[in-house]
PDB file of C-alpha atoms in Angstrom:
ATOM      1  CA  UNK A   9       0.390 -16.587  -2.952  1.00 83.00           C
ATOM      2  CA  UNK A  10      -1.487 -13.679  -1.924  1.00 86.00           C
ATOM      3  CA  UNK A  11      -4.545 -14.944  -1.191  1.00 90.00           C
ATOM      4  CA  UNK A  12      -2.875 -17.641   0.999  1.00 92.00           C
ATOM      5  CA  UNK A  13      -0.196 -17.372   4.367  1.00 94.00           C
ATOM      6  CA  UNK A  14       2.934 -16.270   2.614  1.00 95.00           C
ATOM      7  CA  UNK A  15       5.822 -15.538   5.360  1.00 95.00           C
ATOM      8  CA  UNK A  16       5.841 -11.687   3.745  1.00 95.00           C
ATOM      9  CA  UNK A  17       2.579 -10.293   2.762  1.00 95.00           C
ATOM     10  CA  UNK A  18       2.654  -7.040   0.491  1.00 95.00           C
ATOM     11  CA  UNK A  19      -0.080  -4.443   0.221  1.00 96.00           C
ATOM     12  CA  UNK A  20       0.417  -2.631  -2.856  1.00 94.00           C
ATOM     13  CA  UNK A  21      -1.383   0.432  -3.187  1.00 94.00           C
ATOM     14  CA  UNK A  22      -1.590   1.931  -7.062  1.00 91.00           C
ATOM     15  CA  UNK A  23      -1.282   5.499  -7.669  1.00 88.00           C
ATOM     16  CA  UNK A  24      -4.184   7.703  -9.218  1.00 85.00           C
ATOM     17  CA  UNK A  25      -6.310   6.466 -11.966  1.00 81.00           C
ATOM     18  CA  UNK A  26      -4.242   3.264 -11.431  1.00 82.00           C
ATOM     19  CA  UNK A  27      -6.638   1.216  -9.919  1.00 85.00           C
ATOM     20  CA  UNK A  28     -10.719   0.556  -9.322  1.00 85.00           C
ATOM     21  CA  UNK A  29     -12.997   0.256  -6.144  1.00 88.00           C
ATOM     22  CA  UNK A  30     -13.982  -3.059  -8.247  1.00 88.00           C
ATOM     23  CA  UNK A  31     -10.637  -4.232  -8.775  1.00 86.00           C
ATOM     24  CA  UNK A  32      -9.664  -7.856  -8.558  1.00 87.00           C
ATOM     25  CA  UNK A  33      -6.735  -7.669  -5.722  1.00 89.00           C
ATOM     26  CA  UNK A  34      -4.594 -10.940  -7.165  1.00 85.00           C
ATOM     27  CA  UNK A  35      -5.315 -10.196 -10.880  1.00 81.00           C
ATOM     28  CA  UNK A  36      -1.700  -8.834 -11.907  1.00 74.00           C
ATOM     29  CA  UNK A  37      -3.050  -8.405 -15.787  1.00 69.00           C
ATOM     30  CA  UNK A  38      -5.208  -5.265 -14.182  1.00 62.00           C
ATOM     31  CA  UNK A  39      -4.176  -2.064 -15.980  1.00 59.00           C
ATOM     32  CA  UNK A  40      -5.924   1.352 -16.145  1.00 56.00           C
ATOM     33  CA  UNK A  41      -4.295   4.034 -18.617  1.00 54.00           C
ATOM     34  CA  UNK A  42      -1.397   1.942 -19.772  1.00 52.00           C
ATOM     35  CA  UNK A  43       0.003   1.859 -16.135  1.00 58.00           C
ATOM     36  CA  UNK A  44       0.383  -0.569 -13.221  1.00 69.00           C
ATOM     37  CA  UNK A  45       3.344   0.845 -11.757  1.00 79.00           C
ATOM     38  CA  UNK A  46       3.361  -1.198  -8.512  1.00 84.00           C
ATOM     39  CA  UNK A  47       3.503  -4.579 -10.479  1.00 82.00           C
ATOM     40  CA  UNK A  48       7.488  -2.940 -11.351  1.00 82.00           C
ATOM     41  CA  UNK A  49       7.789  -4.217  -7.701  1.00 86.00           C
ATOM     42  CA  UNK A  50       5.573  -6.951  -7.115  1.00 86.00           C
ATOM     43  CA  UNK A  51       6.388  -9.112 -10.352  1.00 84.00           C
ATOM     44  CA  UNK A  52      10.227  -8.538  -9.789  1.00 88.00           C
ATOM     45  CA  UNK A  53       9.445  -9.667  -5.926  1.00 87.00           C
ATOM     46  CA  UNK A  54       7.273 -12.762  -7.776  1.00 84.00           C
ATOM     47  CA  UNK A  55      10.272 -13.703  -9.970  1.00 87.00           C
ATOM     48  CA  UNK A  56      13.479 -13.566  -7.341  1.00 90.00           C
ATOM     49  CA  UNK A  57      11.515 -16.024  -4.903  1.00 87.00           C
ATOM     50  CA  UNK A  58       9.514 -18.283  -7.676  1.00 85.00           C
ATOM     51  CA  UNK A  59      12.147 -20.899  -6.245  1.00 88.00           C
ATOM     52  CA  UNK A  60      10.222 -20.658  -2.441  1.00 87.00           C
ATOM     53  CA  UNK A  61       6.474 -20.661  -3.320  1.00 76.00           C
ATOM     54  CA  UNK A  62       4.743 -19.480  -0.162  1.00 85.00           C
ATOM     55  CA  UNK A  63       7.982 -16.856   0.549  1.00 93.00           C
ATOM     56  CA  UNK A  64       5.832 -13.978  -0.569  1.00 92.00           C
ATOM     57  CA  UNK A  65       2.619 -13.070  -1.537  1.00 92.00           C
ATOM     58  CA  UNK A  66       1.018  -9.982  -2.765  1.00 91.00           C
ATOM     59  CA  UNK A  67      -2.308  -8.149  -3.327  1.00 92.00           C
ATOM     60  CA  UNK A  68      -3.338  -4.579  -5.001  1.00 92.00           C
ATOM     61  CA  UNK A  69      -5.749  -2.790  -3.121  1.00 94.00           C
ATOM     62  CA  UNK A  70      -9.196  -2.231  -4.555  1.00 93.00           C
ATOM     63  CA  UNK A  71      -9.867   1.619  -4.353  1.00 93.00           C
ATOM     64  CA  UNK A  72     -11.345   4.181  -6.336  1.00 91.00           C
ATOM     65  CA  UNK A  73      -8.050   6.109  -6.972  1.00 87.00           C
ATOM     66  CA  UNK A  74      -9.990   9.256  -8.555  1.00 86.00           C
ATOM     67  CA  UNK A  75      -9.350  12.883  -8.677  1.00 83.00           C
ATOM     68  CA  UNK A  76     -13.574  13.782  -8.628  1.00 79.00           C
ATOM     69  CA  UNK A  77     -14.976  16.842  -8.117  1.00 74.00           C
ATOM     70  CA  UNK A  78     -17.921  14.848  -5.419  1.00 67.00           C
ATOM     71  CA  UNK A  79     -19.923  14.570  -8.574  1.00 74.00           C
ATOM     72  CA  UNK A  80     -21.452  11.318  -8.380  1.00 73.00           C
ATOM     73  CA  UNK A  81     -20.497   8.613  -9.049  1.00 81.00           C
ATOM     74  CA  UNK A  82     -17.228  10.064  -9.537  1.00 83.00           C
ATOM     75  CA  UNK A  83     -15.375  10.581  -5.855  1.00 89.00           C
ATOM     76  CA  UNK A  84     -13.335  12.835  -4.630  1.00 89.00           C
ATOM     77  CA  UNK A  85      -9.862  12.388  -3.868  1.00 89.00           C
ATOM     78  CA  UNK A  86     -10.480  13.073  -0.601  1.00 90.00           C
ATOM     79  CA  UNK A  87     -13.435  10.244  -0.652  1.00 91.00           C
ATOM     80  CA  UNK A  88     -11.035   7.513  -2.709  1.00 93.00           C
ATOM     81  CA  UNK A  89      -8.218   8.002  -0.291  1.00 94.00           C
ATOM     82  CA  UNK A  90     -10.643   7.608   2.737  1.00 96.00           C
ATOM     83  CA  UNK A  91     -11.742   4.696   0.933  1.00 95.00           C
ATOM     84  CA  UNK A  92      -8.246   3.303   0.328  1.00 96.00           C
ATOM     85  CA  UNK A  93      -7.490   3.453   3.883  1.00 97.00           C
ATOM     86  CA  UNK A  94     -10.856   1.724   5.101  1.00 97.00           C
ATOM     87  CA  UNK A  95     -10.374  -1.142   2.296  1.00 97.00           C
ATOM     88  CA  UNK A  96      -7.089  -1.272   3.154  1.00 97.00           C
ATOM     89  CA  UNK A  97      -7.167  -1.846   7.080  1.00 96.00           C
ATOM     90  CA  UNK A  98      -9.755  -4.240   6.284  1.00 96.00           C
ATOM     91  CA  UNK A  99      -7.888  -6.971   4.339  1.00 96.00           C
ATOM     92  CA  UNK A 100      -4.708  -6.318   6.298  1.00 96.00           C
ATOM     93  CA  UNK A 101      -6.703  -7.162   9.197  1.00 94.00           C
ATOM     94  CA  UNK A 102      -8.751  -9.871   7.629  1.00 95.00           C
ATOM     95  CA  UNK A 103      -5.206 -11.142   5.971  1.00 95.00           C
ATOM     96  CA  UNK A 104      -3.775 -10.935   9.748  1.00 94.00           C
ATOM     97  CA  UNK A 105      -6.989 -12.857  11.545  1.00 93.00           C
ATOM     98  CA  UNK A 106      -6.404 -15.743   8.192  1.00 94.00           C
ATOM     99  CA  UNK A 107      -2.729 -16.255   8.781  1.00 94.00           C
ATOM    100  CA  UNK A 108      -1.500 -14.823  12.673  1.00 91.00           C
ATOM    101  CA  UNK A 109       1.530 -14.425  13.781  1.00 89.00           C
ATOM    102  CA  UNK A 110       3.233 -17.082  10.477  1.00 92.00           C
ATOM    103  CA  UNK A 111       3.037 -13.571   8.293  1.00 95.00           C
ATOM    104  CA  UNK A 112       4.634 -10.311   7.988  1.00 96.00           C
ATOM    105  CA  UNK A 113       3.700  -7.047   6.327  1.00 97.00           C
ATOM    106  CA  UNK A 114       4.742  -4.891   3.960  1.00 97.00           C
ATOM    107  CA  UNK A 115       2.956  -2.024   2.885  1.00 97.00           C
ATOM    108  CA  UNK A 116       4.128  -0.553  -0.791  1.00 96.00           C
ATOM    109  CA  UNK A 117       2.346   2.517  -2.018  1.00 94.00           C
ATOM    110  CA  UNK A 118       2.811   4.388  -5.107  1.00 91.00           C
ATOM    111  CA  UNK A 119       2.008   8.298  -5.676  1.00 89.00           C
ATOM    112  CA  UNK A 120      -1.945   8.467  -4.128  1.00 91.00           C
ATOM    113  CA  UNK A 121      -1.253   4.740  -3.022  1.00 93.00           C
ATOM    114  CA  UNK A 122       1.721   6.697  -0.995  1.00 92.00           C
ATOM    115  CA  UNK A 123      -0.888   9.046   0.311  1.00 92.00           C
ATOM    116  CA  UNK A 124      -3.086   6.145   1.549  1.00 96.00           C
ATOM    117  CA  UNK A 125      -0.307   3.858   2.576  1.00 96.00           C
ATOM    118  CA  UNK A 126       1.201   6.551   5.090  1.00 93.00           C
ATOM    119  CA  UNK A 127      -2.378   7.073   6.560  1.00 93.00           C
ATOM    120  CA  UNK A 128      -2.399   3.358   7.151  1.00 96.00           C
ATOM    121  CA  UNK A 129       0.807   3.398   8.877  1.00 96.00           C
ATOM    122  CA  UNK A 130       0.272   6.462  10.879  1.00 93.00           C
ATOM    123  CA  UNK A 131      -2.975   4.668  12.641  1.00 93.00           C
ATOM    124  CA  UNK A 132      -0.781   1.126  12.784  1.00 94.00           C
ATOM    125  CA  UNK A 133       1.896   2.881  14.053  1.00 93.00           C
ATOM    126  CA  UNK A 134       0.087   4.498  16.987  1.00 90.00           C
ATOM    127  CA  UNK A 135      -1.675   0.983  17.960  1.00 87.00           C
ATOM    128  CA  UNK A 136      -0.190  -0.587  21.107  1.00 85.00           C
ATOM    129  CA  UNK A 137       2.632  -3.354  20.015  1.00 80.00           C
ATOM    130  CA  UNK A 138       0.393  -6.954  20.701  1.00 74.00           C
ATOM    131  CA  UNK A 139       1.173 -10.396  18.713  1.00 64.00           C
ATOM    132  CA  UNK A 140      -1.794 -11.560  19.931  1.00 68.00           C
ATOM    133  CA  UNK A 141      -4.524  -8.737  18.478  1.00 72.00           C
ATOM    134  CA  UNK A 142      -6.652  -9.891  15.766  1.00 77.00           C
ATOM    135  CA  UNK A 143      -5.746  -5.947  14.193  1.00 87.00           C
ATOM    136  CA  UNK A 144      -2.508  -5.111  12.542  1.00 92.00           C
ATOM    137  CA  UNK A 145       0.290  -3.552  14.712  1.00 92.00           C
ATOM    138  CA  UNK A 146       3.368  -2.320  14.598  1.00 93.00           C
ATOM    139  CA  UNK A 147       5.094  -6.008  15.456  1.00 92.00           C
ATOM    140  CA  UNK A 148       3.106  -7.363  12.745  1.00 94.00           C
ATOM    141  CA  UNK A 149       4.482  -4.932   9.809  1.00 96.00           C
ATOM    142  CA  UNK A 150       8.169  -5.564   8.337  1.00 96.00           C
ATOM    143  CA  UNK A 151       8.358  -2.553   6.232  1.00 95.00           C
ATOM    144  CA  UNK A 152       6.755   0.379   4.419  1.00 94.00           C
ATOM    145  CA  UNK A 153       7.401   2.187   0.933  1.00 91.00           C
ATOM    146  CA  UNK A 154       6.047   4.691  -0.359  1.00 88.00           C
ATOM    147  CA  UNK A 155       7.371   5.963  -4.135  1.00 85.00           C
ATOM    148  CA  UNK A 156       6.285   9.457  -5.211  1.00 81.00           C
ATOM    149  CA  UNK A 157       4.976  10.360  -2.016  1.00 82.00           C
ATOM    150  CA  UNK A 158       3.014  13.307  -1.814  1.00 81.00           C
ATOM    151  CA  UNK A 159       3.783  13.891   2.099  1.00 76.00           C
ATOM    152  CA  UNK A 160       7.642  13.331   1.206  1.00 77.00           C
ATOM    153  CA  UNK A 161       9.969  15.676   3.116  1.00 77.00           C
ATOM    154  CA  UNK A 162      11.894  18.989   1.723  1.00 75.00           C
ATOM    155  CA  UNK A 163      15.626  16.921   0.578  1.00 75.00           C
ATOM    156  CA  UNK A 164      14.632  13.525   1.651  1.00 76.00           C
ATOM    157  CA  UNK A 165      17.228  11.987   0.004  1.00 75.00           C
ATOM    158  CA  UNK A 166      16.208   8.473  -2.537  1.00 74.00           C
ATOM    159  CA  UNK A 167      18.143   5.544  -2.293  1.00 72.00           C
ATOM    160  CA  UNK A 168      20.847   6.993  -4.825  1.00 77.00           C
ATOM    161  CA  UNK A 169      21.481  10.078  -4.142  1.00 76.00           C
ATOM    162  CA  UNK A 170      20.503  13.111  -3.072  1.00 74.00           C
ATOM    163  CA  UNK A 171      16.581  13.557  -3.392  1.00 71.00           C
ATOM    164  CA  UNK A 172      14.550  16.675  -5.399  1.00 71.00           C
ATOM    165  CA  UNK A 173      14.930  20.420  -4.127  1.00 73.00           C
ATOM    166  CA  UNK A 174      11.349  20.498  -2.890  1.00 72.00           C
ATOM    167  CA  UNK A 175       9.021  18.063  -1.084  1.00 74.00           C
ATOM    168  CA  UNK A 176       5.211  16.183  -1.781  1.00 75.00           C
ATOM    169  CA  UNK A 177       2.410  18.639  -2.180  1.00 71.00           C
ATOM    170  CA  UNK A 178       0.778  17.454   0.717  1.00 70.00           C
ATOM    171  CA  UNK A 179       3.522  18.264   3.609  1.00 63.00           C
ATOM    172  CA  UNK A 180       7.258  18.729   3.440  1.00 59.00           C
ATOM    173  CA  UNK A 181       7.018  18.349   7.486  1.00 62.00           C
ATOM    174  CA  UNK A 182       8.661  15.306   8.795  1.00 61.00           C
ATOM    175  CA  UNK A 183       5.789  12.571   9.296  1.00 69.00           C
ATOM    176  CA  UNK A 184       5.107  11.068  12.530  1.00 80.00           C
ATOM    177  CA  UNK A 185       4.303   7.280  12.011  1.00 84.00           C
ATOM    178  CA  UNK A 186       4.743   6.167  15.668  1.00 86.00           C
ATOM    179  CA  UNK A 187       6.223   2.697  16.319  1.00 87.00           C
ATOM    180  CA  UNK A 188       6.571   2.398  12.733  1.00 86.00           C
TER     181      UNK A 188
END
């Protein structure tokens, strides 16, 4: 129910390698070096409300997920992730202007999905609160995960138990996401 008005909307960003800039955002059978890792979250989600079609609805978000060294046509991972988050505010807010104020949003991202999920959230989150904008804001998004996170805190702690020693490679500082 993706590409229709579900009540809950999930973005699911794959991790590196995982996913394509060509990649076909409802096609679940999509798999890239033997691993789809967000579909261990999105087919669960699929199979606990098959009983209220229209509940939720996913999509995976087309991006280049590469490690590159710039050499073409290969990008960075600087370039995919800047890609990610442009593709990615682009169908929220095209998925927002289609359905209005009827959905909500989550936003799932796994390993460099993580990286360009909390990007996404940290410009959402500093966007003024407004039901009525045509662009996503904070009122508009009902949660945000991020699995393997490479901006995860020092001892952040996972959902049983005490978390590693040491934190993502990209920050162990505590991350500012705003009204999110």
């Amino acid at each position: 129910y993706g590409s229709q008005c579900p009540e809950v909307f999930v973005l699911a960003t794959s991790g590196g390698l995982d996913s394509g800039a060509d990649r076909d955002p409802f096609d679940e059978s999509y798999n890239r070096l033997g691993s789809n890792w967000v579909s261990h979250v999105t087919v669960p989600l699929g199979e606990r409300f098959a009983s209220n079609p229209g509940e939720i609805g996913w999509a995976y978000l087309p991006y280049p997920s590469t490690f590159g060294l710039g050499i073409s046509p290969v990008p960075t991972y600087q370039e995919s992730i800047e890609m990610g988050v442009a593709r990615a505010h682009t169908l929220l807010d095209d998925k927002k202007a289609q359905c209005g104020a009827q959905t909500k949003f989550v936003l799932l991202g796994y390993s460099m999905g993580s990286e360009v999920t909390h990007r996404v959230v940290t410009e959402i989150g500093a966007r003024p609160s407004d039901s009525s904008s045509t662009a996503l804001t904070p009122d508009d998004v009902a949660g945000v995960v991020f699995v393997a996170s490479p901006y995860r805190p020092k001892g952040a702690p996972n959902l049983d138990g005490p978390g590693p020693r040491g934190g993502g490679f990209m920050s162990s500082a505590p991350a500012e996401h705003g009204a999110l």
